[in-house]
Coordinates of C-alpha atoms in Angstrom, one line a residue:
M1 CA -20.3 2.1 26.0
Q2 CA -23.5 0.2 26.0
Q3 CA -23.4 -3.2 24.3
R4 CA -25.6 -5.2 22.0
T5 CA -25.7 -8.8 21.0
F6 CA -24.3 -9.5 17.5
S7 CA -27.1 -11.9 16.3
K8 CA -29.3 -14.0 18.5
A9 CA -26.5 -16.3 19.8
G10 CA -23.6 -14.0 19.1
P11 CA -21.1 -12.2 21.4
R12 CA -21.7 -8.8 23.0
V13 CA -20.2 -5.9 21.1
G14 CA -20.2 -2.1 21.4
A15 CA -23.5 -0.6 20.2
M16 CA -21.5 1.6 17.9
G17 CA -19.3 -0.1 15.4
F18 CA -16.4 1.1 13.2
G19 CA -16.3 1.0 9.4
A20 CA -12.9 1.0 7.8
M21 CA -13.9 1.7 4.2
S22 CA -12.2 5.1 4.2
F23 CA -8.8 3.5 5.0
G24 CA -8.9 2.5 1.4
G25 CA -9.3 6.0 0.0
F26 CA -13.0 5.8 -1.0
Y27 CA -13.5 9.3 0.4
G28 CA -10.1 10.8 -0.2
E29 CA -6.6 9.9 0.6
A30 CA -6.0 8.3 4.1
D31 CA -3.0 8.9 6.3
D32 CA -1.7 5.6 7.7
A33 CA -0.6 7.0 11.0
E34 CA -4.0 8.6 11.6
S35 CA -5.7 5.4 10.6
Q36 CA -3.8 3.6 13.4
R37 CA -4.8 6.3 15.9
A38 CA -8.4 5.9 14.8
L39 CA -8.2 2.1 15.6
A40 CA -6.6 2.8 19.0
M41 CA -9.4 5.2 19.8
A42 CA -12.0 2.6 18.8
L43 CA -10.7 0.2 21.4
E44 CA -10.4 3.0 24.0
T45 CA -14.1 4.0 23.5
G46 CA -15.4 0.4 23.5
T47 CA -16.1 0.4 19.7
T48 CA -15.3 -3.2 19.3
H49 CA -17.1 -4.3 16.1
W50 CA -14.8 -3.5 13.2
D51 CA -15.9 -3.8 9.6
T52 CA -13.7 -3.9 6.5
S53 CA -13.4 -5.6 3.0
D54 CA -10.9 -7.0 0.6
V55 CA -11.8 -4.3 -2.0
Y56 CA -11.3 -1.3 0.3
G57 CA -8.2 0.1 -1.2
F58 CA -7.5 -3.3 -2.8
G59 CA -6.6 -4.8 0.6
R60 CA -5.1 -1.6 2.1
S61 CA -7.9 -1.4 4.7
E62 CA -7.3 -5.0 5.9
T63 CA -3.6 -4.4 5.9
M64 CA -4.0 -1.4 8.2
I65 CA -6.0 -3.4 10.7
G66 CA -3.5 -6.3 10.5
Q67 CA -0.7 -3.9 11.2
F68 CA -2.6 -2.6 14.3
F69 CA -3.0 -6.1 15.6
K70 CA 0.7 -6.7 15.1
D71 CA 1.8 -3.5 16.8
N72 CA -0.7 -4.0 19.7
P73 CA -0.4 -7.6 21.0
G74 CA -3.6 -8.8 22.6
S75 CA -5.8 -6.3 20.7
R76 CA -7.2 -9.0 18.4
S77 CA -9.1 -10.7 21.2
K78 CA -10.9 -7.4 22.0
V79 CA -12.2 -6.9 18.5
H80 CA -15.2 -8.5 16.8
L81 CA -13.9 -8.5 13.2
A82 CA -15.8 -8.6 10.0
T83 CA -14.6 -8.5 6.4
K84 CA -16.1 -9.3 3.0
G85 CA -15.4 -11.0 -0.3
G86 CA -17.1 -11.7 -3.6
I87 CA -16.3 -8.6 -5.7
K88 CA -13.6 -8.5 -8.3
R89 CA -12.3 -5.0 -8.9
P90 CA -9.3 -4.5 -11.2
P91 CA -6.7 -2.0 -9.8
G92 CA -7.2 1.5 -11.1
S93 CA -10.7 0.7 -12.4
T94 CA -14.2 1.2 -11.1
E95 CA -15.3 -1.9 -12.9
R96 CA -16.9 -4.6 -10.7
V97 CA -17.5 -8.3 -11.3
F98 CA -19.3 -10.5 -8.7
D99 CA -18.1 -14.0 -8.1
N100 CA -19.6 -16.1 -5.3
S101 CA -18.1 -19.4 -6.4
P102 CA -16.7 -21.6 -3.6
E103 CA -13.2 -21.4 -5.2
Y104 CA -13.2 -17.6 -5.5
L105 CA -14.6 -17.0 -2.0
R106 CA -12.1 -19.4 -0.5
G107 CA -9.3 -17.6 -2.2
T108 CA -10.4 -14.1 -1.1
L109 CA -11.0 -15.3 2.4
E110 CA -7.5 -16.8 2.7
A111 CA -6.0 -13.6 1.3
S112 CA -8.0 -11.5 3.8
L113 CA -6.9 -13.7 6.7
K114 CA -3.3 -13.2 5.6
R115 CA -3.6 -9.4 5.3
L116 CA -5.3 -9.2 8.7
G117 CA -2.8 -11.5 10.3
V118 CA -5.5 -13.6 11.9
E119 CA -6.6 -17.2 11.9
Y120 CA -10.3 -16.4 11.6
V121 CA -12.8 -13.6 11.3
D122 CA -15.9 -13.3 13.4
C123 CA -18.2 -12.5 10.4
Y124 CA -17.5 -13.0 6.7
Y125 CA -19.9 -11.3 4.3
V126 CA -20.8 -12.0 0.7
H127 CA -20.1 -8.4 -0.4
R128 CA -22.5 -8.6 -3.4
R129 CA -24.5 -11.5 -4.7
E130 CA -23.7 -13.2 -7.9
H131 CA -27.3 -13.4 -9.1
A132 CA -26.7 -16.3 -11.5
R133 CA -25.7 -18.5 -8.5
D134 CA -28.3 -19.7 -6.0
V135 CA -27.9 -18.1 -2.6
E136 CA -28.4 -21.6 -1.1
E137 CA -25.2 -22.7 -2.7
V138 CA -23.4 -19.6 -1.3
A139 CA -24.8 -20.3 2.2
A140 CA -23.5 -23.9 2.0
T141 CA -20.0 -22.5 1.1
M142 CA -20.1 -20.3 4.1
A143 CA -21.2 -23.2 6.3
T144 CA -18.1 -25.1 5.1
F145 CA -15.8 -22.1 6.1
I146 CA -17.5 -22.1 9.6
K147 CA -16.9 -25.8 10.0
E148 CA -13.3 -25.3 9.1
G149 CA -12.9 -22.6 11.7
K150 CA -12.0 -19.9 9.3
I151 CA -15.0 -17.8 10.1
R152 CA -17.4 -17.7 13.1
G153 CA -20.4 -16.6 11.2
Y154 CA -21.4 -15.2 7.8
G155 CA -23.4 -12.3 6.4
L156 CA -25.0 -10.9 3.3
S157 CA -24.8 -7.3 2.0
E158 CA -27.2 -5.3 -0.1
V159 CA -29.8 -8.1 -0.2
A160 CA -33.6 -8.3 -0.1
P161 CA -35.6 -9.9 2.7
W162 CA -36.4 -13.1 0.7
T163 CA -32.7 -13.7 -0.1
V164 CA -32.0 -13.6 3.7
M165 CA -34.7 -16.1 4.4
R166 CA -33.5 -18.5 1.6
A167 CA -29.9 -18.4 2.9
H168 CA -31.1 -18.8 6.5
T169 CA -32.8 -22.2 5.7
V170 CA -29.4 -23.6 4.7
H171 CA -27.3 -22.2 7.6
P172 CA -28.3 -19.4 10.0
V173 CA -27.3 -16.0 8.8
T174 CA -25.3 -14.0 11.4
A175 CA -25.6 -10.5 9.9
V176 CA -27.1 -8.5 7.1
Q177 CA -25.5 -5.2 6.0
N178 CA -27.3 -2.5 4.1
E179 CA -27.3 1.3 4.0
Y180 CA -29.6 2.8 6.6
S181 CA -30.0 6.3 7.9
L182 CA -32.5 9.1 8.1
W183 CA -32.1 9.7 4.4
T184 CA -32.1 6.0 3.4
R185 CA -34.9 4.1 5.0
L186 CA -35.5 1.3 2.5
P187 CA -34.6 -1.4 5.1
E188 CA -37.8 -0.5 7.0
L189 CA -39.7 -2.1 4.2
G190 CA -39.2 -5.6 5.5
L191 CA -35.5 -6.1 5.9
L192 CA -35.2 -4.8 9.5
Q193 CA -38.2 -6.9 10.5
T194 CA -36.8 -10.1 8.8
C195 CA -33.5 -9.7 10.7
R196 CA -35.3 -9.1 14.0
D197 CA -37.6 -12.1 13.6
L198 CA -34.7 -14.4 12.6
G199 CA -32.3 -13.2 15.3
I200 CA -29.9 -11.7 12.7
A201 CA -27.8 -8.6 13.4
F202 CA -28.5 -5.7 11.1
V203 CA -25.4 -3.7 10.4
A204 CA -26.1 -0.2 9.1
F205 CA -23.5 1.2 6.8
S206 CA -23.3 4.9 5.7
P207 CA -25.3 5.9 8.9
V208 CA -24.2 9.5 8.5
A209 CA -25.1 9.6 4.8
R210 CA -21.5 9.6 3.5
G211 CA -20.6 12.7 5.5
V212 CA -23.8 14.8 5.0
F213 CA -25.1 14.2 8.6
A214 CA -21.6 14.8 9.9
G215 CA -21.6 18.3 8.4
T216 CA -18.4 17.6 6.6
V217 CA -19.9 17.9 3.1
K218 CA -20.7 21.4 2.2
A219 CA -21.8 23.5 -0.8
G220 CA -18.9 23.6 -3.3
T221 CA -17.3 20.4 -2.1
E222 CA -15.3 18.9 -4.9
F223 CA -15.0 15.1 -4.8
G224 CA -11.9 13.4 -6.1
K225 CA -11.7 11.1 -9.1
F226 CA -12.2 7.9 -7.1
D227 CA -14.4 9.4 -4.4
F228 CA -17.6 7.3 -4.2
R229 CA -19.8 10.4 -4.1
R230 CA -18.5 11.7 -7.4
G231 CA -21.4 10.9 -9.8
N232 CA -23.7 9.7 -7.1
P233 CA -27.2 11.3 -7.8
R234 CA -27.6 12.7 -4.3
F235 CA -24.2 14.5 -4.5
T236 CA -24.7 16.0 -8.0
E237 CA -26.6 19.1 -8.9
P238 CA -29.3 20.1 -8.6
N239 CA -30.0 17.4 -6.0
F240 CA -26.9 18.2 -3.9
S241 CA -27.9 21.8 -3.2
R242 CA -31.4 20.8 -2.4
N243 CA -30.3 18.1 0.0
L244 CA -28.0 20.5 1.8
E245 CA -30.8 23.0 2.2
Q246 CA -33.1 20.3 3.5
M247 CA -30.5 19.5 6.2
Q248 CA -30.4 22.9 7.8
P249 CA -33.3 22.3 10.3
F250 CA -31.5 19.0 11.3
F251 CA -28.3 20.9 12.0
G252 CA -30.3 23.3 14.1
F253 CA -31.9 20.4 16.0
A254 CA -28.5 19.1 17.0
K255 CA -27.1 22.5 17.9
A256 CA -30.1 23.2 20.2
R257 CA -29.2 20.0 22.2
D258 CA -25.5 20.7 22.3
V259 CA -24.6 17.6 20.4
T260 CA -23.2 17.0 16.9
P261 CA -25.3 16.2 13.9
A262 CA -23.5 12.9 13.4
Q263 CA -24.4 11.9 17.0
V264 CA -28.0 12.6 16.4
S265 CA -28.0 10.6 13.3
L266 CA -26.3 7.6 15.0
A267 CA -28.5 7.8 18.1
W268 CA -31.6 7.8 15.9
I269 CA -30.5 4.5 14.3
L270 CA -29.9 2.9 17.7
T271 CA -33.6 3.6 18.5
R272 CA -34.8 1.6 15.6
G273 CA -34.1 -1.8 17.1
D274 CA -31.8 -3.6 19.6
H275 CA -30.5 -5.8 16.8
I276 CA -29.1 -2.8 14.8
I277 CA -25.4 -1.8 14.9
P278 CA -24.3 1.2 12.9
I279 CA -20.8 1.3 11.5
P280 CA -19.9 4.9 10.8
G281 CA -16.7 5.1 8.8
T282 CA -13.9 7.5 9.4
R283 CA -10.1 7.7 9.2
Y284 CA -9.8 10.2 12.1
A285 CA -9.5 9.4 15.8
S286 CA -11.5 12.5 16.8
R287 CA -14.4 11.3 14.7
V288 CA -14.3 7.8 16.3
K289 CA -14.6 9.4 19.7
E290 CA -17.4 11.6 18.6
N291 CA -19.3 8.7 17.1
A292 CA -18.9 6.6 20.2
G293 CA -20.5 9.4 22.2
A294 CA -23.7 8.8 20.3
A295 CA -24.3 5.6 22.1
A296 CA -24.9 7.6 25.3
L297 CA -27.3 10.0 23.6
E298 CA -31.0 9.5 24.5
L299 CA -33.6 10.8 22.1
S300 CA -37.1 11.3 23.6
A301 CA -40.4 10.4 21.8
A302 CA -40.8 14.1 21.1
D303 CA -37.3 14.2 19.6
L304 CA -38.0 11.3 17.3
A305 CA -41.3 12.9 16.2
E306 CA -39.5 16.2 15.5
L307 CA -36.8 14.3 13.4
D308 CA -39.6 12.7 11.4
R309 CA -41.1 16.1 10.8
I310 CA -38.0 17.9 9.6
L311 CA -36.6 14.9 7.7
P312 CA -39.6 12.9 6.5
I313 CA -39.3 9.6 4.8
G314 CA -38.1 10.1 1.2
F315 CA -36.9 13.6 1.7
A316 CA -33.6 13.1 0.0
H317 CA -33.4 14.3 -3.6
G318 CA -31.9 11.8 -6.1
A319 CA -31.6 8.0 -6.1
R320 CA -29.4 6.3 -3.6
Y321 CA -27.1 5.0 -6.3
S322 CA -26.3 5.8 -9.9
E323 CA -27.2 3.1 -12.4
F324 CA -23.6 1.8 -12.2
Q325 CA -23.4 1.9 -8.4
Q326 CA -26.7 0.0 -8.2
I327 CA -25.4 -3.1 -10.0
G328 CA -25.3 -6.1 -7.6
S329 CA -27.6 -4.5 -5.0
E330 CA -31.1 -6.1 -4.7
L331 CA -34.2 -3.9 -5.0
Y332 CA -37.2 -4.6 -2.9
G333 CA -40.1 -2.8 -1.2

């Protein structure tokens, strides 16, 4: 697989990353054995940047990765590992509280390292900002963790460009993570450019639009009680049906080129900048292999123009998040 540099002075990683959110049951129940096969396939395909969080399945996602490292000696050295902290989420509840205090972040980091079975992580994100606390203080906390050798770099998630710049003045930011895909292009309003100019990796989550671009979400799909898409404006009617209808020309575009819709979506993201690394999430080995194949797909200028025509900016019906889901994410643009 082609590689990219993870931040200006960072290591080389596979251009396609791996998101382990679904290991925690956010998109339906996960099978532990299949999750392990997915991780093995990631290494086999050169998908070396792995992304997780302490709140994915209340630590289950991290535990799955830790088990893989334990069962496969030497695998840790082949993986560029990122996790996150800063969100308090009571078990069995969707309630979220944000805590970026040095004490809380230290506690969550230590717990993550234990679940993962590692001495350090390559990138540690503030999963959501606690807006009552200056980001400069948070950056200083992260700098302390770096000095202690617990993390190699730090990142910010769901933040505005000016927040990145403020944090960067205290200690260089390694990565910024926000949603980015053909149906969520908000980062083009300054965030992608800020990351590029400062030498920061931009990590694109939900690059296949929570399954829509993979073709796995169809009319009549019923989402489980704890499925993130349940109650999301883009996945509720009448928006859901309209969005699926809008996607049909895109599916035809992929079919005409004998590639999958997910591969087109991911390949498109790779054209948006050399500092961008998508992290499609899946719990299936077959999907990991499919996603990795997108790194070899080349889209011509004519292809890109056609994609802009059939899926113009702002085509998606409904807000990206519900009012509750939006809490903690910074708005800009």
